CSV table of C-alpha atoms in Angstrom, one decimal:
chain,number,residue,atom,x,y,z
N,1360,MET,CA,0.0,0.0,0.0
N,1361,THR,CA,1.5,3.4,-1.0
N,1362,ARG,CA,1.5,6.3,1.4
N,1363,PRO,CA,-1.2,8.3,-0.5
N,1364,THR,CA,-3.4,5.1,-0.4
N,1365,PHE,CA,-2.7,4.7,3.3
N,1366,GLU,CA,-3.7,8.4,4.0
N,1367,ASN,CA,-6.9,8.0,1.9
N,1368,GLU,CA,-7.8,4.9,4.0
N,1369,LEU,CA,-7.2,6.9,7.2
N,1370,LYS,CA,-9.4,9.8,5.8
N,1371,GLU,CA,-12.2,7.3,5.1
N,1372,ILE,CA,-12.0,5.9,8.6
N,1373,HIS,CA,-12.0,9.5,10.0
N,1374,LEU,CA,-15.2,10.3,8.0
N,1375,ASP,CA,-16.9,7.2,9.2
N,1376,ILE,CA,-16.1,8.2,12.8
N,1377,LEU,CA,-17.7,11.6,12.2
N,1378,LYS,CA,-20.8,10.0,10.7
N,1379,MET,CA,-21.1,7.6,13.6
N,1380,GLY,CA,-20.7,10.5,16.1
N,1381,ALA,CA,-23.4,12.6,14.4
N,1382,MET,CA,-25.8,9.6,14.4
N,1383,ALA,CA,-25.1,9.0,18.2
N,1384,GLU,CA,-25.6,12.7,19.0
N,1385,GLU,CA,-28.9,12.7,17.2
N,1386,ALA,CA,-29.9,9.5,19.0
N,1387,ILE,CA,-29.3,11.1,22.4
N,1388,ASN,CA,-31.4,14.2,21.4
N,1389,LYS,CA,-34.3,12.2,20.1
N,1390,ALA,CA,-34.2,9.7,22.9
N,1391,ILE,CA,-34.6,12.4,25.5
N,1392,LEU,CA,-37.3,14.2,23.4
N,1393,ALA,CA,-39.2,10.9,23.1
N,1394,LEU,CA,-39.0,10.3,26.9
N,1395,LYS,CA,-40.1,13.9,27.6
N,1396,THR,CA,-43.0,13.8,25.2
N,1397,LYS,CA,-43.8,10.1,25.5
N,1398,ASP,CA,-43.4,9.7,21.8
N,1399,VAL,CA,-43.4,6.0,21.3
N,1400,GLU,CA,-43.0,6.2,17.5
N,1401,LEU,CA,-39.8,8.3,17.8
N,1402,ALA,CA,-38.5,5.9,20.5
N,1403,GLN,CA,-39.1,2.9,18.3
N,1404,ARG,CA,-37.3,4.6,15.4
N,1405,ILE,CA,-34.2,5.1,17.6
N,1406,ILE,CA,-34.3,1.5,18.6
N,1407,ASP,CA,-34.6,0.4,15.0
N,1408,ASN,CA,-31.8,2.7,13.8
N,1409,ASP,CA,-29.3,1.3,16.3
N,1410,ASP,CA,-28.4,-1.5,14.0
N,1411,LYS,CA,-27.0,1.0,11.5
N,1412,ILE,CA,-24.5,2.3,14.0
N,1413,ASP,CA,-23.5,-1.3,15.0
N,1414,GLU,CA,-22.9,-2.0,11.3
N,1415,LEU,CA,-20.8,1.1,10.9
N,1416,THR,CA,-18.7,0.1,13.9
N,1417,GLU,CA,-18.0,-3.2,12.3
N,1418,GLU,CA,-17.0,-1.5,9.0
N,1419,ILE,CA,-14.6,0.8,10.8
N,1420,GLU,CA,-13.0,-2.1,12.6
N,1421,LYS,CA,-12.6,-4.0,9.3
N,1422,LYS,CA,-11.0,-1.0,7.6
N,1423,CYS,CA,-8.6,-0.5,10.6
N,1424,ALA,CA,-7.6,-4.2,10.5
N,1425,ILE,CA,-6.9,-4.0,6.7
N,1426,VAL,CA,-4.8,-0.9,7.1
N,1427,ILE,CA,-2.7,-2.6,9.9
N,1428,ALA,CA,-2.4,-5.8,7.9
N,1429,THR,CA,-1.4,-4.3,4.6
N,1430,GLN,CA,1.1,-1.7,5.8
N,1431,GLN,CA,3.4,-1.5,8.9
N,1432,PRO,CA,2.2,1.8,10.3
N,1433,LEU,CA,4.6,4.2,12.0
N,1434,ALA,CA,4.1,4.8,15.7
N,1435,SER,CA,2.1,8.0,15.0
N,1436,ASP,CA,0.0,6.4,12.3
N,1437,LEU,CA,-0.7,3.4,14.6
N,1438,ARG,CA,-1.9,5.9,17.3
N,1439,LEU,CA,-4.4,7.3,14.8
N,1440,ILE,CA,-5.7,3.8,14.0
N,1441,ILE,CA,-5.9,2.7,17.6
N,1442,THR,CA,-7.7,5.9,18.5
N,1443,ALA,CA,-10.3,5.5,15.7
N,1444,MET,CA,-11.1,1.9,16.8
N,1445,ARG,CA,-11.4,3.0,20.5
N,1446,ILE,CA,-13.6,6.0,19.6
N,1447,ALA,CA,-15.8,3.9,17.4
N,1448,THR,CA,-16.4,1.5,20.3
N,1449,ASP,CA,-17.3,4.3,22.7
N,1450,ILE,CA,-19.7,5.9,20.1
N,1451,GLU,CA,-21.4,2.5,19.6
N,1452,ARG,CA,-21.9,2.2,23.4
N,1453,ILE,CA,-23.3,5.8,23.5
N,1454,ALA,CA,-25.8,4.9,20.8
N,1455,ASP,CA,-26.7,1.7,22.7
N,1456,HIS,CA,-27.6,3.8,25.8
N,1457,ALA,CA,-29.8,6.0,23.7
N,1458,GLU,CA,-31.6,2.9,22.6
N,1459,ASP,CA,-31.8,1.8,26.3
N,1460,ILE,CA,-33.5,5.1,27.2
N,1461,SER,CA,-35.9,4.6,24.3
N,1462,GLN,CA,-36.8,1.2,25.6
N,1463,ILE,CA,-37.7,2.8,28.9
N,1464,THR,CA,-39.9,5.4,27.0
N,1465,LEU,CA,-41.9,2.5,25.6
N,1466,LYS,CA,-42.4,1.1,29.2
N,1467,LEU,CA,-43.5,4.5,30.7
N,1468,ALA,CA,-45.4,6.0,27.8
N,1469,LYS,CA,-48.9,5.3,29.3
N,1470,GLU,CA,-47.9,6.5,32.8
N,1471,ASP,CA,-48.2,9.9,34.4
N,1472,TYR,CA,-44.7,10.9,35.5
N,1473,VAL,CA,-44.1,11.4,39.2
N,1474,LYS,CA,-42.4,14.7,38.5
N,1475,PRO,CA,-41.9,17.0,35.5
N,1476,LEU,CA,-38.8,16.1,33.5
N,1477,ILE,CA,-36.6,19.1,33.9
N,1478,ASP,CA,-33.3,18.0,35.5
N,1479,ILE,CA,-33.0,14.8,33.3
N,1480,PRO,CA,-33.1,16.8,30.0
N,1481,LYS,CA,-30.6,19.3,31.6
N,1482,MET,CA,-28.2,16.4,32.4
N,1483,ALA,CA,-28.8,15.0,28.9
N,1484,GLU,CA,-27.9,18.3,27.3
N,1485,ILE,CA,-24.6,18.4,29.2
N,1486,THR,CA,-23.7,14.8,28.1
N,1487,ARG,CA,-24.7,15.6,24.5
N,1488,SER,CA,-22.5,18.7,24.5
N,1489,MET,CA,-19.6,16.6,25.9
N,1490,LEU,CA,-20.0,14.2,23.0
N,1491,LYS,CA,-20.1,17.1,20.5
N,1492,ASP,CA,-17.0,18.7,21.9
N,1493,ALA,CA,-15.2,15.4,22.1
N,1494,LEU,CA,-15.9,14.8,18.5
N,1495,ASP,CA,-14.9,18.4,17.6
N,1496,SER,CA,-11.6,17.9,19.4
N,1497,TYR,CA,-11.1,14.8,17.3
N,1498,VAL,CA,-11.8,16.7,14.1
N,1499,ASN,CA,-9.5,19.7,15.0
N,1500,SER,CA,-6.9,17.8,17.1
N,1501,ASP,CA,-7.8,20.3,19.9
N,1502,ILE,CA,-6.1,19.2,23.1
N,1503,GLU,CA,-7.6,21.9,25.3
N,1504,LEU,CA,-11.1,21.2,24.1
N,1505,ALA,CA,-10.6,17.5,24.8
N,1506,LYS,CA,-9.4,18.2,28.3
N,1507,SER,CA,-12.4,20.5,29.0
N,1508,VAL,CA,-14.6,17.5,28.2
N,1509,VAL,CA,-12.8,15.4,30.7
N,1510,LYS,CA,-13.2,18.1,33.4
N,1511,ARG,CA,-17.0,18.3,32.7
N,1512,ASP,CA,-17.5,14.7,33.7
N,1513,ASP,CA,-17.4,15.7,37.4
N,1514,LEU,CA,-20.4,18.0,36.8
N,1515,VAL,CA,-22.4,15.1,35.3
N,1516,ASP,CA,-21.4,12.9,38.3
N,1517,THR,CA,-22.7,15.6,40.7
N,1518,MET,CA,-26.0,15.9,38.8
N,1519,TYR,CA,-26.3,12.1,38.8
N,1520,GLN,CA,-25.9,11.9,42.5
N,1521,ASN,CA,-28.4,14.8,43.1
N,1522,LEU,CA,-31.0,13.0,41.0
N,1523,ILE,CA,-30.4,9.7,42.8
N,1524,ASP,CA,-31.1,11.5,46.1
N,1525,GLU,CA,-34.2,13.1,44.7
N,1526,LEU,CA,-35.6,9.9,43.3
N,1527,GLU,CA,-34.9,8.0,46.5
N,1528,GLN,CA,-36.8,10.6,48.4
N,1529,ILE,CA,-39.8,10.3,46.1
N,1530,MET,CA,-39.7,6.5,46.6
N,1531,LYS,CA,-39.7,6.9,50.4
N,1532,GLU,CA,-42.7,9.2,50.2
N,1533,ASN,CA,-44.7,7.4,47.6
N,1534,SER,CA,-44.5,3.6,47.4
N,1535,ALA,CA,-46.6,3.6,44.2
N,1536,ALA,CA,-43.9,5.6,42.4
N,1537,VAL,CA,-41.1,3.0,43.1
N,1538,SER,CA,-41.4,1.2,39.8
N,1539,GLN,CA,-41.3,4.4,37.7
N,1540,CYS,CA,-38.5,5.9,39.8
N,1541,ILE,CA,-36.4,2.8,39.2
N,1542,GLN,CA,-36.8,3.4,35.4
N,1543,PHE,CA,-35.7,7.0,35.8
N,1544,LEU,CA,-32.7,5.8,37.9
N,1545,LEU,CA,-31.8,3.7,34.9
N,1546,VAL,CA,-32.2,6.7,32.5
N,1547,ILE,CA,-29.8,8.8,34.6
N,1548,LYS,CA,-27.4,5.9,34.8
N,1549,TYR,CA,-27.3,5.6,31.1
N,1550,LEU,CA,-26.7,9.4,30.8
N,1551,GLU,CA,-23.9,9.1,33.2
N,1552,ARG,CA,-22.4,6.3,31.2
N,1553,ILE,CA,-22.8,8.4,28.0
N,1554,ALA,CA,-20.7,11.1,29.7
N,1555,ASP,CA,-18.1,8.5,30.7
N,1556,HIS,CA,-17.8,7.4,27.1
N,1557,SER,CA,-17.6,11.0,25.8
N,1558,THR,CA,-14.8,11.5,28.3
N,1559,ASN,CA,-13.1,8.3,27.0
N,1560,ILE,CA,-13.3,9.8,23.5
N,1561,ALA,CA,-11.7,13.0,24.7
N,1562,GLU,CA,-8.9,11.1,26.4
N,1563,TRP,CA,-8.2,9.1,23.2
N,1564,VAL,CA,-7.9,12.4,21.3
N,1565,VAL,CA,-5.2,13.5,23.7
N,1566,TYR,CA,-3.5,10.2,23.3
N,1567,LYS,CA,-3.7,10.5,19.5
N,1568,ILE,CA,-2.0,13.8,19.6
N,1569,THR,CA,0.5,13.3,22.4
N,1570,GLY,CA,0.9,9.6,22.9
N,1571,MET,CA,0.1,10.1,26.5
N,1572,HIS,CA,-2.7,8.5,28.6
N,1573,LYS,CA,-4.7,10.5,31.1
N,1574,HIS,CA,-2.6,9.6,34.2
N,1575,GLU,CA,0.5,10.8,32.3
N,1576,TRP,CA,-0.7,14.2,31.1
N,1577,GLU,CA,-2.5,14.9,34.3
N,1578,GLY,CA,0.7,14.0,36.2
N,1579,ARG,CA,2.6,16.5,34.1
N,1580,GLU,CA,0.0,19.2,34.6
N,1581,GLU,CA,0.1,18.7,38.3
N,1582,LYS,CA,3.9,19.2,38.4
N,1583,THR,CA,3.7,22.4,36.5
N,1584,LYS,CA,1.2,24.0,39.0
């Protein structure tokens, strides 16, 4: 494989990653909208579309394997390929969690919610913005943007714990609401996991650029303070 061919293969993989990311971001938005509005048709479409993202993940993995098998990549090139494979896996899992939330929408669609959905959509918007910025950092090789995504994970963790406390209080006060609150606990857990996967993507971007894992670059930053 010639160098131009190699670079074209990498570009194709790069574009597939961006396509996957856009599909996952859209799935998060629509999953929360469907939950908020009890739109079962929208929820079902998200569930049905998940196979497309799974297929794209497999395609990316195959392309990466072919590139590795047909040319011995330089260390920097290998980092690009490894990063693409890892990011594809995280995006796939993000889309899976959007599907999980949509499944819950189907379960709860005929019920009156125990509380207005205000904080869950707020949490979802932060996780979606984390994914968007993680992908933007990948496109632009923006280390500082990637690191800002990593830092935002703590905000999502705080919101997650606050919502757990609120839902537990509702269950203590209203035993009839326990089943529904458990479903909402699952929703916020899925959102927390989406934030974790977005953080993973950002960390892989830093690795792609610097060759350093999180504990390495955080250690260096701590020493410079």
